[in-house]
């Protein structure tokens, strides 16, 4: 890095942005109220949460007890009865029946707008379809769909009858469906004939058929017709959505479910091969996603809100569907990709739908920066009033670009830190209150006790890096890893004493602002998607030519991190290196999905290991990113390995 760049980056980090007067005046959460809430959370923790639950959720029956905390297991609003679908639909019908609930923009520029009344009707009918096919409360239903309104209908219908949905991202392969269906012992799969990705048809139903050959728990499959490709329907197992729904009754009363009734399972990458089924429950989750949508996105009745996430990720659950609908807002869904048919796609959608709140990921922002601001200039973005970012640290340059080009220096930016496990946003600016610094997610929301600690659980001084932990439970926290309490304790509650370990590194500056440093373990983020290096390694090793593999991330301008695979071939395959590189990339894409495809495959005879046989990934990371290795290599078993890998690098 040159001196000039050093100076600039220092300047950028010191820049601060105070909320505009006009925004402050109209904000949902104002300073006096914020200060009252902070004080209440500190002095009357349970009273604070009771107030939020009362205010944000319709309860059929009020709870008897706010919190039962037997570390690390929590129960919230015990004895309370509610229903997520009721809160997202029924309660809005009196005032908002004809208000648009969903705007859907399809890959081929199709558009559908669906009112609260229409969405309610469809969800009631589909709830009856599920009941008629034998789905009962507590049963698991896997949803594997493109981003179309029927995916939202399926989610809400599950929550209405108390079934537990588990969404598998439509970009994942049949192996991912297989693992998740089997782990959740799902009774049903809801899918579509196919979906589109950048103009290409994706054979979703075929993937389901292949996966189900190895799953015994699934009894029924419902198929939405989306692309009208030719598919097989297995008699007695498979049904068309449109046929079932046409015959379904409209009468369906939302079940009165316990606050702790399981709501959904969402699988996320773990450091060991198998994905973790993150389990969320009803009342606490709903309380927090509703509250944070009001506070962080400042959502109002007149807004058109667009979060670009797919429902296959937690962001799609909490801030495309449940948060905004629970608030009675208009939420936009889009199917496709930011650069198809061209880099103007997002801005065209903003202009045409007068989007006022826009929430996306840094990886998309960096890609837009690279594509050039001329794509942005073609469109009228004057409807925007607030911008959000999620999924990974947003580097200050990207923050500034977003602020200038998209926000036109008018819109506050909320950089929201959270995780699949946290259910909702935990650290974020409040747009009418918090002074922002580009690159910092700023401070925890009221009720959230986040801290940066060392290995012994002691807070570290400002500007020193450490582990980011949460010291008190919160209502939308995961309850466990589905079917594996032990792994839950091990993963989140054993690194430091009496605190939830986020897996992220962070430091706080002298103003107590949080700066996230990314994952501290072997889970990496590629284009905003969490991937476990172990999973990619297992996929590589499942190829008949591969003996051993180690996968690491290295910085990439656009994707945040890119994947480099170090591969040791079996003796018999070592003559085919030139053709194997592409073959292995394709193999991983097929096993896990295109997001996991390594950007580089490097062949090596050995991997650097410690004497106890642990692969020294830190060294591989340095090699992949072209850095000279610094730090301790004394535990390395065979020093010559590094030299060999480096020589290859220079070739
Ligand atoms: C990272 C996504 C910095 C972090 C909602 C976290 C972030 C992981 C931010 C969770 C942010 C998310 N700043 N890092 N604003 N938001 N992360 O489960 O490493 O897909 O642990 O949930 O993303 O990813 P997940």
XYZ file of C-alpha atoms and ligand atoms in Angstrom:
676
model
C 0.000 0.000 0.000
C 1.365 3.450 -0.837
C 1.608 6.252 1.699
C -1.064 8.157 -0.158
C -3.514 5.298 0.269
C -2.682 4.994 3.935
C -3.533 8.604 4.489
C -6.795 8.358 2.580
C -7.972 5.314 4.466
C -7.268 6.998 7.776
C -9.248 10.026 6.685
C -12.162 7.882 5.550
C -12.378 6.157 8.892
C -12.544 9.438 10.721
C -15.461 10.709 8.714
C -18.711 10.958 10.624
C -22.275 11.542 9.488
C -24.890 12.995 11.774
C -28.572 12.338 11.035
C -30.307 15.060 9.003
C -32.742 17.313 10.840
C -35.603 16.346 8.509
C -35.054 12.669 9.151
C -34.820 13.128 12.917
C -38.151 14.940 13.037
C -40.072 12.152 11.378
C -38.187 9.127 12.817
C -40.110 6.275 14.457
C -37.640 6.196 17.324
C -36.598 9.507 18.817
C -33.793 10.321 21.183
C -35.741 10.744 24.465
C -37.572 7.474 23.917
C -34.297 5.743 22.996
C -32.692 6.921 26.199
C -35.677 5.813 28.250
C -35.457 2.363 26.628
C -31.714 2.038 27.250
C -32.245 2.876 30.895
C -35.155 0.489 31.216
C -33.200 -2.368 29.598
C -30.441 -1.754 32.151
C -32.594 -1.448 35.223
C -35.619 -3.633 34.456
C -34.513 -6.173 31.840
C -37.652 -8.314 31.829
C -39.951 -5.306 32.061
C -38.231 -3.876 29.001
C -38.858 -7.017 26.941
C -42.424 -7.323 28.195
C -43.103 -3.796 26.979
C -41.752 -4.629 23.515
C -43.698 -7.890 23.251
C -46.912 -6.173 24.283
C -46.418 -3.360 21.830
C -45.422 -5.334 18.732
C -47.359 -8.583 18.818
C -50.995 -9.552 19.032
C -51.313 -12.215 21.751
C -54.393 -14.441 21.947
C -53.365 -15.015 25.529
C -50.783 -13.026 27.448
C -47.717 -14.788 28.851
C -47.346 -15.787 32.502
C -43.601 -15.306 32.641
C -41.281 -13.158 30.498
C -38.125 -15.256 30.621
C -36.848 -18.563 31.825
C -33.072 -18.616 31.551
C -31.278 -21.842 32.260
C -28.028 -20.979 30.572
C -27.672 -21.520 27.675
C -31.318 -22.409 27.077
C -33.921 -19.673 27.055
C -37.704 -19.551 26.872
C -39.516 -16.296 26.258
C -43.045 -15.143 27.044
C -43.927 -18.477 28.548
C -47.596 -19.365 28.500
C -48.339 -16.706 25.865
C -50.303 -17.729 22.768
C -49.852 -16.131 19.388
C -49.494 -16.880 15.675
C -47.071 -15.366 13.163
C -49.435 -15.604 10.190
C -52.180 -13.892 12.222
C -49.781 -11.081 13.055
C -48.631 -10.719 9.443
C -52.108 -10.886 7.897
C -55.339 -11.035 9.912
C -54.546 -8.129 12.175
C -54.093 -5.783 9.198
C -57.361 -6.614 7.453
C -59.443 -4.085 9.344
C -57.455 -1.075 8.135
C -55.306 -2.333 5.293
C -57.197 -5.019 3.372
C -56.614 -3.218 0.078
C -53.084 -2.104 0.783
C -50.352 -3.794 -1.266
C -48.574 -6.377 0.864
C -46.245 -7.807 -1.780
C -44.861 -6.401 -4.985
C -43.158 -9.119 -6.985
C -40.840 -8.392 -9.889
C -39.945 -11.496 -11.857
C -36.818 -12.318 -13.808
C -38.596 -11.571 -17.094
C -39.840 -8.215 -15.853
C -43.214 -9.684 -14.917
C -44.892 -7.855 -12.058
C -47.559 -8.909 -9.573
C -49.006 -6.844 -6.760
C -50.846 -8.632 -3.990
C -52.963 -6.911 -1.349
C -53.207 -7.939 2.277
C -56.691 -9.346 1.602
C -55.465 -11.375 -1.375
C -52.448 -12.685 0.493
C -54.652 -13.610 3.451
C -57.048 -15.508 1.168
C -54.266 -17.435 -0.534
C -52.573 -18.304 2.773
C -55.878 -19.520 4.280
C -56.492 -21.742 1.271
C -52.984 -23.106 1.255
C -53.159 -23.774 5.006
C -56.175 -25.963 4.276
C -54.243 -27.705 1.507
C -51.478 -28.557 3.965
C -53.951 -29.784 6.565
C -55.775 -31.892 3.958
C -52.506 -33.552 2.988
C -51.948 -34.564 6.590
C -49.531 -31.881 7.824
C -49.940 -31.369 11.544
C -48.561 -28.879 13.992
C -44.878 -29.569 14.623
C -44.329 -31.390 11.290
C -41.357 -30.185 9.250
C -41.902 -28.894 5.728
C -38.985 -28.163 3.404
C -39.478 -25.267 0.980
C -37.193 -25.267 -2.088
C -38.421 -22.557 -4.396
C -37.517 -19.627 -6.585
C -38.293 -16.201 -5.143
C -41.941 -16.036 -6.147
C -44.972 -14.995 -4.052
C -45.951 -18.639 -3.534
C -42.790 -19.067 -1.439
C -44.147 -16.428 0.944
C -47.574 -18.082 0.899
C -45.959 -21.414 1.798
C -44.022 -19.854 4.690
C -47.060 -18.086 6.127
C -49.308 -21.143 5.729
C -46.826 -23.271 7.679
C -46.720 -20.746 10.501
C -50.519 -20.515 10.450
C -51.021 -24.198 11.216
C -47.936 -24.615 13.391
C -45.855 -26.580 10.883
C -42.112 -25.855 11.003
C -40.653 -24.714 7.709
C -37.104 -25.209 6.620
C -36.185 -23.302 3.496
C -33.435 -24.622 1.288
C -32.029 -21.878 -0.953
C -33.138 -22.466 -4.567
C -29.513 -22.107 -5.737
C -28.460 -25.170 -3.753
C -28.062 -28.591 -5.293
C -29.787 -31.891 -4.637
C -27.164 -32.865 -2.036
C -28.139 -29.873 0.087
C -31.812 -30.855 -0.106
C -30.977 -34.401 0.840
C -28.971 -33.436 3.936
C -31.547 -30.995 5.174
C -34.616 -33.133 4.511
C -32.998 -36.027 6.336
C -31.742 -33.987 9.268
C -35.139 -32.331 9.775
C -37.052 -35.555 8.956
C -39.320 -33.466 6.780
C -42.719 -34.836 5.867
C -43.306 -32.627 2.864
C -41.391 -30.660 0.243
C -42.878 -27.602 -1.449
C -41.082 -26.743 -4.670
C -41.602 -25.446 -8.221
C -41.161 -27.066 -11.596
C -38.139 -24.830 -12.035
C -36.753 -21.350 -11.565
C -34.672 -18.882 -13.519
C -31.138 -17.785 -12.916
C -29.742 -15.188 -15.298
C -32.046 -16.355 -18.057
C -31.241 -20.042 -17.535
C -33.856 -22.520 -16.341
C -32.954 -24.326 -13.109
C -34.594 -27.765 -12.730
C -35.805 -27.517 -9.142
C -38.287 -30.386 -9.291
C -35.708 -32.691 -10.842
C -33.305 -31.868 -7.998
C -36.033 -32.723 -5.501
C -36.797 -36.016 -7.281
C -33.141 -37.002 -7.198
C -32.744 -36.073 -3.537
C -35.894 -37.881 -2.453
C -34.565 -41.157 -3.773
C -32.509 -41.180 -0.600
C -35.048 -39.733 1.849
C -37.673 -41.842 3.519
C -39.516 -39.250 5.585
C -41.156 -37.250 2.766
C -44.726 -38.294 2.011
C -45.996 -35.487 -0.218
C -44.549 -32.965 -2.656
C -46.368 -29.838 -3.827
C -45.191 -28.250 -7.067
C -45.808 -24.656 -8.141
C -45.840 -24.137 -11.881
C -43.308 -21.418 -12.608
C -41.409 -22.064 -15.836
C -43.645 -24.705 -17.439
C -40.826 -27.121 -18.193
C -41.620 -30.789 -18.495
C -41.506 -32.613 -15.174
C -42.714 -35.924 -13.800
C -45.364 -36.061 -11.113
C -45.190 -39.189 -9.024
C -48.687 -40.444 -8.470
C -49.813 -40.375 -4.837
C -46.821 -38.236 -3.842
C -46.714 -35.164 -6.082
C -49.433 -32.531 -6.585
C -49.756 -29.297 -8.502
C -50.152 -26.274 -6.258
C -52.728 -24.626 -8.568
C -54.949 -27.692 -8.644
C -54.947 -28.102 -4.882
C -55.539 -24.449 -4.160
C -58.452 -24.157 -6.571
C -60.347 -26.723 -4.562
C -59.419 -25.460 -1.114
C -61.751 -23.711 1.285
C -61.138 -20.116 2.299
C -62.051 -20.619 5.929
C -59.016 -21.085 8.106
C -58.511 -19.867 11.626
C -54.916 -19.272 12.700
C -53.836 -21.748 15.391
C -53.225 -20.321 18.834
C -49.653 -21.478 19.329
C -47.408 -21.370 22.356
C -44.887 -18.583 22.325
C -42.144 -21.224 22.314
C -43.695 -23.252 19.485
C -40.972 -24.000 16.890
C -41.325 -21.588 13.975
C -38.616 -22.555 11.519
C -35.320 -24.328 11.085
C -32.746 -22.719 8.842
C -29.536 -24.536 8.050
C -26.286 -22.632 8.119
C -22.673 -23.656 7.602
C -20.740 -24.993 10.535
C -17.026 -25.473 11.000
C -17.418 -29.217 10.785
C -18.935 -30.667 7.645
C -22.569 -30.965 8.598
C -24.737 -27.823 8.389
C -26.403 -26.700 11.612
C -30.192 -26.543 11.810
C -30.768 -23.228 13.574
C -34.079 -23.411 15.410
C -36.211 -20.327 16.003
C -39.469 -20.145 17.920
C -42.569 -18.003 17.683
C -43.261 -15.170 20.155
C -39.756 -13.900 20.869
C -38.693 -13.982 17.221
C -41.783 -12.099 16.114
C -41.378 -9.474 18.834
C -37.840 -8.634 17.812
C -38.157 -8.731 14.012
C -41.211 -6.484 14.226
C -39.541 -4.052 16.616
C -36.275 -3.845 14.685
C -38.115 -3.278 11.385
C -39.740 -0.225 12.982
C -36.616 1.069 14.665
C -33.849 0.339 12.177
C -35.711 0.731 8.874
C -38.003 3.434 10.244
C -40.791 1.738 8.333
C -43.991 3.741 7.748
C -47.313 3.006 6.162
C -46.462 4.870 2.975
C -43.106 3.196 2.386
C -42.214 0.764 -0.342
C -39.574 -1.381 1.245
C -37.159 -3.572 -0.680
C -34.701 -6.027 0.799
C -32.861 -7.817 -2.010
C -32.244 -11.069 -0.099
C -33.655 -14.431 -1.115
C -36.014 -16.158 1.324
C -33.441 -18.968 1.434
C -31.350 -16.854 3.838
C -32.197 -15.501 7.275
C -32.374 -11.957 5.913
C -35.170 -13.105 3.622
C -37.040 -14.642 6.552
C -36.751 -11.740 8.967
C -36.605 -8.686 6.709
C -38.289 -9.653 3.434
C -41.227 -11.505 4.955
C -41.895 -11.562 8.704
C -40.680 -8.148 9.904
C -42.242 -6.018 7.151
C -45.525 -7.966 6.974
C -45.908 -7.934 10.736
C -45.591 -4.123 10.479
C -48.260 -4.037 7.738
C -45.771 -2.649 5.211
C -45.423 -3.057 1.451
C -42.496 -5.377 0.775
C -40.953 -5.976 -2.629
C -39.554 -9.325 -3.767
C -37.469 -9.734 -6.835
C -36.410 -12.822 -8.694
C -33.095 -12.854 -10.502
C -29.711 -11.215 -10.217
C -28.381 -7.641 -9.950
C -26.641 -7.832 -13.336
C -29.300 -9.508 -15.433
C -30.202 -8.368 -18.027
C -27.753 -5.554 -17.125
C -26.298 -3.615 -14.190
C -29.275 -1.259 -14.200
C -31.680 -3.923 -12.899
C -31.851 -2.756 -9.275
C -32.115 0.937 -10.103
C -34.829 0.311 -12.657
C -36.818 -1.556 -9.990
C -36.289 1.319 -7.534
C -37.477 3.884 -10.096
C -40.468 1.938 -11.345
C -41.759 1.032 -7.895
C -40.732 4.207 -6.089
C -38.822 2.186 -3.524
C -38.192 4.276 -0.421
C -36.195 1.877 1.785
C -33.510 -0.291 0.204
C -31.542 -3.036 1.985
C -28.775 -4.994 0.287
C -25.359 -6.596 0.813
C -21.836 -5.135 0.497
C -20.930 -7.710 -2.159
C -23.641 -6.254 -4.415
C -22.522 -2.704 -3.651
C -18.920 -3.505 -4.579
C -20.063 -5.129 -7.815
C -22.054 -1.991 -8.690
C -19.027 0.165 -7.940
C -17.015 -1.878 -10.383
C -19.729 -1.787 -13.049
C -19.633 2.012 -12.858
C -21.958 4.737 -11.658
C -23.282 5.395 -15.180
C -25.727 2.522 -14.616
C -27.091 4.332 -11.618
C -27.321 7.734 -13.296
C -29.807 6.476 -15.884
C -32.513 6.105 -13.248
C -34.443 8.333 -10.911
C -33.646 7.322 -7.341
C -35.321 10.277 -5.659
C -37.885 8.021 -3.946
C -35.177 6.522 -1.688
C -35.018 7.779 1.902
C -33.039 5.104 3.762
C -30.387 2.536 2.824
C -29.268 -0.601 4.626
C -26.375 -3.025 4.427
C -26.053 -6.556 5.788
C -24.073 -9.743 5.556
C -20.453 -8.746 5.931
C -18.376 -5.750 6.894
C -18.925 -2.908 4.448
C -15.596 -1.325 3.652
C -15.519 2.467 4.003
C -15.004 3.013 0.233
C -18.115 0.985 -0.547
C -20.038 2.827 2.188
C -19.059 6.179 0.657
C -19.991 5.040 -2.832
C -23.380 3.827 -1.584
C -23.904 7.092 0.278
C -23.016 9.285 -2.707
C -24.369 7.385 -5.669
C -27.410 5.602 -4.304
C -28.287 7.679 -1.267
C -27.345 10.886 -3.092
C -25.976 12.140 0.222
C -29.537 12.381 1.476
C -30.265 8.916 2.892
C -28.975 7.565 6.189
C -27.208 4.197 5.917
C -27.912 1.499 8.481
C -25.081 -1.049 8.578
C -26.821 -3.903 10.372
C -24.840 -6.643 12.108
C -26.611 -9.906 12.910
C -26.659 -13.631 12.116
C -28.928 -16.557 11.272
C -28.598 -17.453 14.943
C -29.588 -14.035 16.280
C -32.866 -14.013 14.316
C -32.859 -10.238 14.004
C -30.535 -7.231 13.912
C -28.490 -6.736 17.093
C -26.001 -3.990 16.251
C -26.991 -1.118 13.985
C -27.319 2.623 13.783
C -30.784 4.017 14.487
C -31.341 6.308 11.537
C -32.823 9.269 13.417
C -30.410 9.071 16.337
C -27.008 7.523 15.712
C -24.039 9.339 14.209
C -22.533 6.927 11.684
C -18.950 6.191 10.707
C -18.430 4.445 7.354
C -17.482 0.823 8.004
C -18.844 0.553 11.552
C -22.137 -1.094 12.492
C -22.015 1.398 15.395
C -23.654 0.298 18.680
C -25.939 -2.475 19.995
C -29.693 -1.835 19.987
C -31.474 -1.302 23.325
C -31.796 -4.623 25.153
C -28.710 -6.129 23.509
C -25.632 -6.531 25.679
C -22.790 -7.059 23.203
C -19.161 -6.939 24.170
C -15.662 -7.646 22.876
C -13.710 -10.004 25.110
C -10.491 -12.003 25.297
C -10.179 -15.760 25.689
C -10.947 -15.529 29.410
C -14.105 -13.560 28.834
C -12.670 -10.234 30.021
C -13.529 -7.092 28.094
C -10.622 -5.861 26.010
C -9.556 -2.199 26.031
C -10.748 0.018 23.173
C -9.125 -0.477 19.792
C -7.950 -3.952 20.736
C -9.361 -6.910 18.813
C -11.229 -9.738 20.526
C -14.199 -12.061 20.322
C -17.597 -10.533 19.869
C -20.034 -11.972 22.428
C -23.573 -11.264 23.680
C -23.824 -11.332 27.425
C -27.542 -11.602 28.033
C -30.217 -13.623 26.216
C -32.563 -11.875 23.785
C -35.968 -13.062 22.533
C -35.066 -13.844 18.908
C -31.990 -15.908 19.754
C -31.758 -19.428 18.405
C -33.096 -21.946 20.910
C -30.788 -24.779 19.895
C -29.349 -26.625 16.922
C -32.183 -28.849 15.790
C -31.806 -32.270 17.352
C -28.388 -31.504 18.798
C -28.332 -29.570 22.086
C -24.788 -30.660 22.702
C -23.500 -29.083 19.507
C -25.435 -25.917 20.406
C -23.628 -25.689 23.741
C -20.303 -26.565 22.171
C -20.515 -24.103 19.276
C -21.925 -21.045 20.975
C -21.459 -21.340 24.705
C -18.075 -22.851 25.390
C -15.578 -20.368 23.945
C -15.940 -17.790 26.699
C -17.643 -17.907 30.070
C -21.367 -17.092 30.337
C -21.769 -15.462 26.964
C -23.040 -16.305 23.516
C -20.050 -16.529 21.177
C -20.851 -15.042 17.776
C -17.875 -16.536 15.938
C -16.883 -13.018 14.852
C -13.908 -10.946 15.804
C -14.454 -7.256 16.538
C -12.972 -4.232 18.190
C -14.572 -1.209 19.781
C -13.212 2.284 19.248
C -12.979 4.977 21.900
C -16.608 5.965 21.299
C -17.642 2.342 21.947
C -18.504 1.818 18.273
C -18.165 -1.761 17.031
C -15.942 -2.601 14.062
C -16.445 -6.152 12.846
C -13.409 -8.130 11.788
C -15.098 -11.143 10.172
C -15.173 -14.775 11.256
C -12.516 -16.120 13.565
C -12.948 -19.754 12.578
C -13.020 -21.623 9.296
C -16.326 -20.316 8.109
C -15.988 -17.765 5.345
C -18.256 -15.416 3.441
C -18.312 -15.510 -0.336
C -20.634 -13.010 -2.023
C -22.509 -12.675 1.229
C -23.067 -16.416 1.612
C -21.654 -18.240 4.589
C -19.685 -21.277 3.575
C -17.881 -23.750 5.678
C -14.468 -24.571 4.275
C -14.987 -28.075 5.643
C -18.050 -28.580 3.481
C -16.171 -27.561 0.349
C -13.304 -29.840 1.353
C -15.652 -32.783 1.816
C -17.113 -32.126 -1.609
C -13.633 -32.127 -3.169
C -12.611 -35.300 -1.407
C -15.751 -37.010 -2.675
C -14.224 -36.775 -6.180
C -12.494 -40.013 -7.140
C -9.180 -38.310 -8.026
C -8.742 -36.371 -4.798
C -6.833 -37.649 -1.795
C -6.948 -34.613 0.441
C -8.018 -30.990 0.224
C -7.781 -27.790 2.223
C -9.874 -24.775 1.355
C -9.191 -21.224 2.500
C -10.546 -17.787 1.741
C -8.534 -14.886 0.379
C -9.621 -11.275 -0.067
C -11.483 -10.501 -3.262
C -12.482 -7.018 -4.332
C -16.003 -7.955 -5.372
C -16.962 -11.102 -3.527
C -15.422 -10.087 -0.199
C -13.670 -13.395 -0.026
C -12.857 -15.910 -2.733
C -12.094 -19.599 -2.318
C -8.753 -21.252 -2.964
C -8.586 -25.039 -2.832
C -5.278 -26.789 -2.194
C -5.685 -30.288 -3.531
C -3.569 -33.396 -3.115
C -4.365 -35.842 -5.907
C -4.364 -39.581 -5.682
C -1.287 -41.065 -7.317
C -3.285 -42.453 -10.212
C -4.693 -39.043 -11.110
C -1.602 -36.903 -10.898
C -1.030 -36.858 -14.654
C -4.347 -35.153 -15.341
C -3.865 -31.876 -13.496
C -4.601 -29.676 -16.486
C -8.103 -31.001 -17.025
C -8.889 -31.714 -13.400
C -8.960 -28.120 -12.226
C -12.170 -27.296 -14.080
C -13.636 -30.676 -13.375
C -13.158 -30.193 -9.633
C -14.720 -26.741 -9.722
C -17.767 -28.169 -11.487
C -17.873 -31.063 -9.057
C -18.124 -28.717 -6.074
C -20.775 -26.621 -7.837
C -22.803 -29.765 -8.351
C -22.335 -31.062 -4.820
C -23.040 -27.851 -2.927
C -24.104 -25.186 -5.406
C -22.447 -22.617 -7.661
C -21.688 -20.233 -4.750
C -19.219 -22.736 -3.348
C -17.224 -23.182 -6.552
C -13.517 -22.574 -5.813
C -12.024 -19.632 -7.671
C -8.625 -21.291 -7.694
C -7.564 -24.901 -7.519
C -3.909 -25.481 -6.691
C -2.388 -28.917 -6.776
C 0.182 -29.871 -4.209
C 1.890 -33.014 -3.040
C 1.419 -32.322 0.649
C -0.467 -29.923 2.888
C 1.202 -28.003 5.707
C 0.254 -29.682 8.958
C 1.026 -29.475 12.607
C 2.509 -32.464 14.336
C -0.913 -33.365 15.607
C -2.087 -33.461 11.994
C -4.093 -30.232 11.909
C -3.889 -28.411 8.602
C -2.324 -24.999 9.115
C -4.857 -22.925 7.263
C -3.335 -19.664 8.326
C -0.288 -20.477 6.202
C -2.424 -21.489 3.264
C -4.386 -18.274 3.569
C -1.157 -16.293 3.347
C -0.119 -18.215 0.264
C -3.513 -17.848 -1.382
C -3.495 -14.098 -0.841
C 0.104 -13.817 -2.023
C 1.411 -12.705 1.383
C 4.728 -13.650 2.922
C 4.030 -15.834 5.886
C 4.496 -14.022 9.147
C 4.032 -15.390 12.604
C 4.682 -18.662 14.225
C 5.506 -21.690 12.082
C 7.216 -23.696 14.798
C 4.431 -26.224 15.007
C 4.702 -26.977 11.309
C 5.730 -30.552 10.747
C 7.606 -30.171 7.493
C 8.938 -26.691 6.670
C 9.742 -27.631 3.090
C 6.031 -27.857 2.359
C 5.707 -24.108 2.478
C 8.574 -23.613 0.099
C 7.057 -26.062 -2.353
C 3.695 -24.323 -2.262
C 5.333 -20.967 -2.749
C 7.390 -22.091 -5.674
C 4.181 -23.191 -7.300
C 2.765 -19.750 -6.618
C 5.549 -18.102 -8.554
C 5.288 -20.422 -11.519
C -21.337 -11.355 8.998
C -26.625 -12.682 7.901
C -20.047 -7.155 9.468
C -20.791 -11.765 10.352
C -27.626 -11.710 8.552
C -21.861 -12.694 10.879
C -21.553 -8.864 9.194
C -22.287 -13.408 9.645
C -22.619 -7.930 9.121
C -23.691 -13.982 9.739
C -22.297 -6.534 9.216
C -23.427 -9.936 8.956
N -21.004 -6.208 9.394
N -20.284 -8.465 9.369
N -23.207 -5.574 9.118
N -23.769 -8.628 8.966
N -22.098 -10.095 9.070
O -25.848 -16.076 9.308
O -19.579 -12.444 10.162
O -25.716 -15.358 6.865
O -21.395 -13.589 11.867
O -26.562 -13.836 8.657
O -22.222 -12.408 8.620
O -24.133 -14.452 8.485
P -25.596 -15.024 8.294
